[in-house]
Structure formats: C-alpha cells, structure tokens
Short mmCIF file of the C-alpha atoms (twelve columns), coordinates in Angstrom:
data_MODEL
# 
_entry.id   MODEL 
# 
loop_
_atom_site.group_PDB 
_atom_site.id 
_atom_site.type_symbol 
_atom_site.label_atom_id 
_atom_site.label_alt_id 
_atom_site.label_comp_id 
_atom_site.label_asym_id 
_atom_site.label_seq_id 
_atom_site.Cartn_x 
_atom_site.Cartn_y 
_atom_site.Cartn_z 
_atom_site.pdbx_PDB_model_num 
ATOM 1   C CA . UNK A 1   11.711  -14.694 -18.090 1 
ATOM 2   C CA . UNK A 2   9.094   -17.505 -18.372 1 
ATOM 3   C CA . UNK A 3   7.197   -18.945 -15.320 1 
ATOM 4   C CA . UNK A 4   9.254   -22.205 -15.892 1 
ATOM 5   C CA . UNK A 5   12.748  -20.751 -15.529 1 
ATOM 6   C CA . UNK A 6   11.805  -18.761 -12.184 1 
ATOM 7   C CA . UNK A 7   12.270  -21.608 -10.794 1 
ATOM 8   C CA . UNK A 8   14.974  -24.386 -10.591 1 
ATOM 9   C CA . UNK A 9   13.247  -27.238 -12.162 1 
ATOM 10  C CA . UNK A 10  16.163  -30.050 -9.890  1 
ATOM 11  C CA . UNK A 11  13.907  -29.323 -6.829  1 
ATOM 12  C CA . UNK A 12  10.362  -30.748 -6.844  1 
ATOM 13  C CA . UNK A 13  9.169   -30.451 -3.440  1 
ATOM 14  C CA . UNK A 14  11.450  -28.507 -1.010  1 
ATOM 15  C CA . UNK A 15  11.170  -24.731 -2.432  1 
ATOM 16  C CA . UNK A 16  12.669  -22.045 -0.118  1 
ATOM 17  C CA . UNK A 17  12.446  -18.024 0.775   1 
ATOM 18  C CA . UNK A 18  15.411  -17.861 -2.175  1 
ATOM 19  C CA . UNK A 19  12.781  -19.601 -4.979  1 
ATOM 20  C CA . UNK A 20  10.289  -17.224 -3.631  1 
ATOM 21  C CA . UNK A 21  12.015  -14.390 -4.248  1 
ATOM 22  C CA . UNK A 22  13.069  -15.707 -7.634  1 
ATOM 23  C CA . UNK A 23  9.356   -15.667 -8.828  1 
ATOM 24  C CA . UNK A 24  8.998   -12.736 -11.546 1 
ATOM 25  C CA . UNK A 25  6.954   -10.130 -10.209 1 
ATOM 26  C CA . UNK A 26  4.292   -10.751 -12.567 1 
ATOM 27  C CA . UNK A 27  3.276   -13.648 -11.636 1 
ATOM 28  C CA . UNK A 28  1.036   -14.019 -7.986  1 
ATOM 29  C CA . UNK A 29  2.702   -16.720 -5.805  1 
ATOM 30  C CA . UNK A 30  2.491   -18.376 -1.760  1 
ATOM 31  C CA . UNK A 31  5.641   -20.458 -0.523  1 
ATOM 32  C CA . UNK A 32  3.836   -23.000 2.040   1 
ATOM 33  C CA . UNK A 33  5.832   -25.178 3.619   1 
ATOM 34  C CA . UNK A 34  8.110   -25.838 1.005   1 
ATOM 35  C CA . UNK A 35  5.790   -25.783 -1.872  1 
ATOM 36  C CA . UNK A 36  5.136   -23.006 -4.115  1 
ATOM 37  C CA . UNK A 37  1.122   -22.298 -5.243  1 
ATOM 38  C CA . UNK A 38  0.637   -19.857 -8.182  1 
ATOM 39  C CA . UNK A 39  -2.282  -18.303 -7.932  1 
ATOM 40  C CA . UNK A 40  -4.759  -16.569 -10.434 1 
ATOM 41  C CA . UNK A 41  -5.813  -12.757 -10.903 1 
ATOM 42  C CA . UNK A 42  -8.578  -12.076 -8.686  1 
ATOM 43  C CA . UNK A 43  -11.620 -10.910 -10.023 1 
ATOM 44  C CA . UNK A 44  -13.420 -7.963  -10.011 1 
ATOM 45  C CA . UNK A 45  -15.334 -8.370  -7.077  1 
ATOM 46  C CA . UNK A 46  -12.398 -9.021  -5.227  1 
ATOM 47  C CA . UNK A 47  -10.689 -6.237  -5.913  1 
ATOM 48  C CA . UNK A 48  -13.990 -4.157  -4.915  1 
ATOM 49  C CA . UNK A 49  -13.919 -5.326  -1.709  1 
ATOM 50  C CA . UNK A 50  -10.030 -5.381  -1.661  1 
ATOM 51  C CA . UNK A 51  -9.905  -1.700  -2.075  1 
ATOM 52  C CA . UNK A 52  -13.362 -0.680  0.235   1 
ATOM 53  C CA . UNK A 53  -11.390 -2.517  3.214   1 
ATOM 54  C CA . UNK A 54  -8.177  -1.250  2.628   1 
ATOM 55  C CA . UNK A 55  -9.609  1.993   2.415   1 
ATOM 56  C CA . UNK A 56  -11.610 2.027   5.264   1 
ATOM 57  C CA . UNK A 57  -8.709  0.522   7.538   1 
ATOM 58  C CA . UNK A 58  -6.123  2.824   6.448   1 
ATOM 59  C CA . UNK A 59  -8.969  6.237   6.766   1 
ATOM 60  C CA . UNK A 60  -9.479  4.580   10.607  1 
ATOM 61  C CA . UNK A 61  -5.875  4.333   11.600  1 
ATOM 62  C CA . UNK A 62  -5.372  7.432   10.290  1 
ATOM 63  C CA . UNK A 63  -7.786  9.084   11.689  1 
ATOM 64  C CA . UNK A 64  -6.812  7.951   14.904  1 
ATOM 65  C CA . UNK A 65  -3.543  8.908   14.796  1 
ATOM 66  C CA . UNK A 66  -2.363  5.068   15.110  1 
ATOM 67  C CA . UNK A 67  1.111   3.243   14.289  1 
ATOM 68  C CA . UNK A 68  -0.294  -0.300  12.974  1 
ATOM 69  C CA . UNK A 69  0.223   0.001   9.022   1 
ATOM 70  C CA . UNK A 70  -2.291  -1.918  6.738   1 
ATOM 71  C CA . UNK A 71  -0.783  -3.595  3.620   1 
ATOM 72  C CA . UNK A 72  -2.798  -5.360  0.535   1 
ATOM 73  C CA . UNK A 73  -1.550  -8.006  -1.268  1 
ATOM 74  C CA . UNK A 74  0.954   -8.430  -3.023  1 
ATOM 75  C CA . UNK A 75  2.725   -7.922  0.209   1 
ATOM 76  C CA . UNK A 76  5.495   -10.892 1.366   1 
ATOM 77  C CA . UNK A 77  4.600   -12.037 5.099   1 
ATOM 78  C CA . UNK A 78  7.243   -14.520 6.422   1 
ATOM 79  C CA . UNK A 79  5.265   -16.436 9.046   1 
ATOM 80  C CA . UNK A 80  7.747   -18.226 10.078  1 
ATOM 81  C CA . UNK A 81  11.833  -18.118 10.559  1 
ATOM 82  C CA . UNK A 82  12.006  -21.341 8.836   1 
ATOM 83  C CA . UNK A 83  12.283  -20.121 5.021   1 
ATOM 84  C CA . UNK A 84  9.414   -22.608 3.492   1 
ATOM 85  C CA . UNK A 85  6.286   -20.081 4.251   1 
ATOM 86  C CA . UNK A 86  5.722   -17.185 2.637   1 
ATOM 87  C CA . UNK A 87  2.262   -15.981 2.213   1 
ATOM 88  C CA . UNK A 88  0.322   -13.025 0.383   1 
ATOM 89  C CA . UNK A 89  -2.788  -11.876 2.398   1 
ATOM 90  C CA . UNK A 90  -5.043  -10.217 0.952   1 
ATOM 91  C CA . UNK A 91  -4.964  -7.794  3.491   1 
ATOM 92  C CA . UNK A 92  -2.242  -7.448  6.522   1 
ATOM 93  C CA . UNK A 93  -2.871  -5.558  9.548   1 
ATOM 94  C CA . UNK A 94  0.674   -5.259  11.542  1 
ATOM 95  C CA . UNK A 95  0.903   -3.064  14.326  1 
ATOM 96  C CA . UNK A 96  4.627   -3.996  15.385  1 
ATOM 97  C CA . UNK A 97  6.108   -2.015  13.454  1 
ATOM 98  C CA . UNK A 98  9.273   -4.041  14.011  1 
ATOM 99  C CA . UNK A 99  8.205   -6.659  12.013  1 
ATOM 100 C CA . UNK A 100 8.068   -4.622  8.556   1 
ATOM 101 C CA . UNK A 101 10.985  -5.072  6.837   1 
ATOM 102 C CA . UNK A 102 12.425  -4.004  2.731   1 
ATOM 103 C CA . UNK A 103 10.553  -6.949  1.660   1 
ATOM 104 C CA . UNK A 104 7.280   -7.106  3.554   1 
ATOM 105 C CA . UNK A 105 6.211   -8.632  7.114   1 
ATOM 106 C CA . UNK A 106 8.573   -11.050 8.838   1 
ATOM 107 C CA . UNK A 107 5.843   -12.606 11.371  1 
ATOM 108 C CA . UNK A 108 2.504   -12.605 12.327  1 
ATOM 109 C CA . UNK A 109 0.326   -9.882  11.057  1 
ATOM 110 C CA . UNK A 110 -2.348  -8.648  13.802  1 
ATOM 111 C CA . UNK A 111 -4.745  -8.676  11.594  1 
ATOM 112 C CA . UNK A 112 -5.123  -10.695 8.207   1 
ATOM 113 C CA . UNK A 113 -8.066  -10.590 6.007   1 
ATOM 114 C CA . UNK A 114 -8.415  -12.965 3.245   1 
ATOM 115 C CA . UNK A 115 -11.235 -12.731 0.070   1 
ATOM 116 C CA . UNK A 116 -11.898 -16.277 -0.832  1 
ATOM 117 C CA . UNK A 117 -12.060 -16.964 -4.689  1 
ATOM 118 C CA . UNK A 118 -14.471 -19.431 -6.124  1 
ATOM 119 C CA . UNK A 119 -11.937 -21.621 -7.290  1 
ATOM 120 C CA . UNK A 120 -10.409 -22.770 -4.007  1 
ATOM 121 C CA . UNK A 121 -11.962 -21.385 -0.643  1 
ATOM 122 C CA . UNK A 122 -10.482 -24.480 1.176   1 
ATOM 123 C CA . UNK A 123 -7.534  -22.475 0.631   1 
ATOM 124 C CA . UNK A 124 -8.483  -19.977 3.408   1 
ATOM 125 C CA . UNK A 125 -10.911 -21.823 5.268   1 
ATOM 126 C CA . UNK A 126 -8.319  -25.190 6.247   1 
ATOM 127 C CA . UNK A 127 -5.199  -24.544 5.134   1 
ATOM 128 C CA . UNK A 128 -4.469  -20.542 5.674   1 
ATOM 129 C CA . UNK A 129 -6.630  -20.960 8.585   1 
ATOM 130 C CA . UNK A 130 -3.613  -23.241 10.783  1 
ATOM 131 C CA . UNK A 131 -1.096  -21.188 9.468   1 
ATOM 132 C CA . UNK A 132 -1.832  -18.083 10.965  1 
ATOM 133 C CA . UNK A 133 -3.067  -19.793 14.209  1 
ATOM 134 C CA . UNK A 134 -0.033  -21.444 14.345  1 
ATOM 135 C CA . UNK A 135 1.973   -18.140 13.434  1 
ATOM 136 C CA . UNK A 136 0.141   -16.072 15.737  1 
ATOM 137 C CA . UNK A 137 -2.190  -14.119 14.432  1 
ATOM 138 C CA . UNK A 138 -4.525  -12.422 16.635  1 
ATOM 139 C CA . UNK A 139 -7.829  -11.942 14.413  1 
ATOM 140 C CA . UNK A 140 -8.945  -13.570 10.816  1 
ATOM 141 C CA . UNK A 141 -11.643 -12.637 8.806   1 
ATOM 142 C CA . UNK A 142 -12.427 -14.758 5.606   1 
ATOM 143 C CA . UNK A 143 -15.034 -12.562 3.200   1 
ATOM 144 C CA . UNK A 144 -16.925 -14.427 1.210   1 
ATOM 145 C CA . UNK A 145 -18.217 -12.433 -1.655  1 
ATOM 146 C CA . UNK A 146 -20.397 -14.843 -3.493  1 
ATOM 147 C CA . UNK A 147 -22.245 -15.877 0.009   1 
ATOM 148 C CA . UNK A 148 -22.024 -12.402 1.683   1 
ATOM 149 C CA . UNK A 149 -20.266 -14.016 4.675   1 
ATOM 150 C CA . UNK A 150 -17.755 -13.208 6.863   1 
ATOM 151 C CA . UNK A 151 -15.899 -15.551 9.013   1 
ATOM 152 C CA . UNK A 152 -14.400 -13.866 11.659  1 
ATOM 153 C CA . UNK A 153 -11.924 -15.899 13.749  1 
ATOM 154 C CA . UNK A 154 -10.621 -14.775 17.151  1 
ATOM 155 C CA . UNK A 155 -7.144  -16.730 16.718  1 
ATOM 156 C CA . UNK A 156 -5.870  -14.619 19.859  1 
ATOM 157 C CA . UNK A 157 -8.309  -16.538 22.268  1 
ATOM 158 C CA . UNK A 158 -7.152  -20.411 20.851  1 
ATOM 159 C CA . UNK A 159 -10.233 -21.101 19.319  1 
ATOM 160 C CA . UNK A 160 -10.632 -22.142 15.210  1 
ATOM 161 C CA . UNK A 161 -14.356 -21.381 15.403  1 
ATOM 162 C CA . UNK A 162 -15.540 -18.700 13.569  1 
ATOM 163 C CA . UNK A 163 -18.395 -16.557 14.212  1 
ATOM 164 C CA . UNK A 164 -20.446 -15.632 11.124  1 
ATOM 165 C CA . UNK A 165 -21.617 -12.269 9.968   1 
ATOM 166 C CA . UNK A 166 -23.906 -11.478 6.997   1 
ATOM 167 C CA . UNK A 167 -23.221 -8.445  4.802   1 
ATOM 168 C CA . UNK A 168 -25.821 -6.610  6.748   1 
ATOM 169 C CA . UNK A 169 -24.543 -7.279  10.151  1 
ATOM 170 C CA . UNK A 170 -22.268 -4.632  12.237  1 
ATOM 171 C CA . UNK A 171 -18.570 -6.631  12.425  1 
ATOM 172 C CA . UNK A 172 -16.381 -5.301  15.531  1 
ATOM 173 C CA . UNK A 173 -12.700 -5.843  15.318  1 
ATOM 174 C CA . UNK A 174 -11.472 -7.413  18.130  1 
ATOM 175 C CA . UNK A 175 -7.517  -5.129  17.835  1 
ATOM 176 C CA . UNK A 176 -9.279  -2.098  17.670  1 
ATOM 177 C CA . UNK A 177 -11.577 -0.959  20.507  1 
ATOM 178 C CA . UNK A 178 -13.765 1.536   18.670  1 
ATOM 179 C CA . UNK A 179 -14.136 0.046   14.893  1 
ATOM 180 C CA . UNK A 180 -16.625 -1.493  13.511  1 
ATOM 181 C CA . UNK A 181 -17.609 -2.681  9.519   1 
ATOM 182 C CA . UNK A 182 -20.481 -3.308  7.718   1 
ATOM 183 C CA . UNK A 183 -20.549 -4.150  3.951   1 
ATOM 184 C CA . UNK A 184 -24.058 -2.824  3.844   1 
ATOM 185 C CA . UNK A 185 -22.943 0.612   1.795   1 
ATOM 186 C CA . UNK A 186 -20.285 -1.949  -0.098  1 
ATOM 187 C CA . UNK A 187 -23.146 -3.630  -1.127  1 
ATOM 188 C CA . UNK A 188 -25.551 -0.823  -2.204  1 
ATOM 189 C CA . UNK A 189 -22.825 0.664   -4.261  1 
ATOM 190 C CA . UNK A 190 -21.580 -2.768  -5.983  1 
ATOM 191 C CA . UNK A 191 -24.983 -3.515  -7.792  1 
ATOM 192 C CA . UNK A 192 -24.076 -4.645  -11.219 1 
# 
C-alpha cells in the first residue's frame, strides 16, 4: 500500500486515532491534534543513544525488581482521550501499568525521553514540550546529540524550564530515587 492511500485523501486537516492506525507500519508517523507528521529514519547516532538508554533503564528496573515498563519508539502513546494525539516517544517510561494497553500507552508516560534530530528540534523543544505538560507527564529529558545536551524538564513540579546537563555531568531522575546517568562511557565508546 502506498503512503498516499493510508490515508483518506477527503480529509485535509481533522485526522483521527482511526487514520493513525491506518498508517502502514513502515512508515514512522505522530497524530497531533488532528494532523498527521511523517517523520524520517533516525540516524545512527540516534539509535546509539536510543539503545544505551533503553538499555540502561530496562537493566535498572530490572535490577530493582520494579513494575514501571520502558518502551522505545515505535510505541503508540494516546495522550489524550480525545482521538487527535497520538505520539511516538522515543523512549516511554510508564509505571501504571494500567495504562498499557494491545496497542501501546493510553496516557501520560512517567517518563518520556525524546532524541532531537537535526532537522526539526523545535519539534521537541515547543511543541512536544506542551503536550506532555499538558498530558501529565512527570519528567522530560530532550538529548541533544549534536550539542551533548540534555534538557531535563521537571513537568511534575509546573515548571517548562529545563535544567541543562552536559554529556559529562551526573543526570538524577527525578521518578527514581537511586538512578542516576551519565553519557560519559556513551561517549567514550561512540568515537567515530
């Protein structure tokens, strides 16, 4: 099926769940309110840093014989109940277990972690950003890969301003008492 039948072409701005779900699995796409935003293969760096936090989250719940599940995209988190947002963090942190459902997440991750790509960071810094303040999302991080920044964002508390770490700094997660990250071995280990 091509990219332009996934979609019924007689609506051009009011896309639902049911379009979403439509999409081909091959192709990488975000339902925000009401719009649909197709979005590119990531690149390798991304994926390096993808997999060394999913990794390291899923080893420390594990380890401490947790319940919150950690999910990497593509994984479907319905913010909302109103069927126009549907979003695909990089990484999802969800700790109500209640929430998971067949298809992915139906509300507010815990914990979301996006990897900004060079092409559109506003995407995660403005937009992304409100959504998962407004959804309820307790703590966002954005990584910044090409600036070795991360923007962590205490949404839990009601405040949108982030508190920047380099890849060298010690990170604690705010909803986990006893884990920290650094990107400082990441780092050594990605030369080239």
């Amino acid at each position: 099926m091509s990219l332009t039948h996934a979609i019924p072409k007689t609506k051009e701005t009011d896309y639902t769940e049911d379009d979403y779900y439509r999409i081909p699995e091959k192709f990488r796409a975000e339902l925000i309110d009401g719009q649909i935003y197709y979005q590119a293969a990531p690149s390798r760096i991304h994926q390096k840093i993808l997999s060394f936090l999913h990794a390291l989250i899923y080893n420390y719940i594990k380890g401490k014989g947790g319940s919150c599940e950690v999910y990497p995209a593509p994984f479907a988190v319905k913010l909302f109940n109103d069927k126009k947002t549907i979003v695909e963090p990089d990484l999802s942190i969800i700790c109500d277990l209640d929430k998971l459902t067949d298809k992915g997440c139906s509300g507010a991750p815990d914990w979301v972690i996006e990897i900004i790509s060079q092409s559109n960071p506003g995407n995660d810094y403005v937009r992304k950003l409100n959504l998962y303040a407004d959804a309820g999302v307790r703590e966002y991080w954005i990584v910044d890969p090409y600036g070795k920044i991360v923007s962590v964002y205490n949404l839990a508390s009601g405040t949108f301003r982030a508190v920047e770490y380099s890849f060298e700094d010690e990170i604690k997660v705010m909803i986990f008492e006893d884990l920290s990250i650094t990107f400082v071995e990441f780092a050594k280990n990605s030369q080239g």
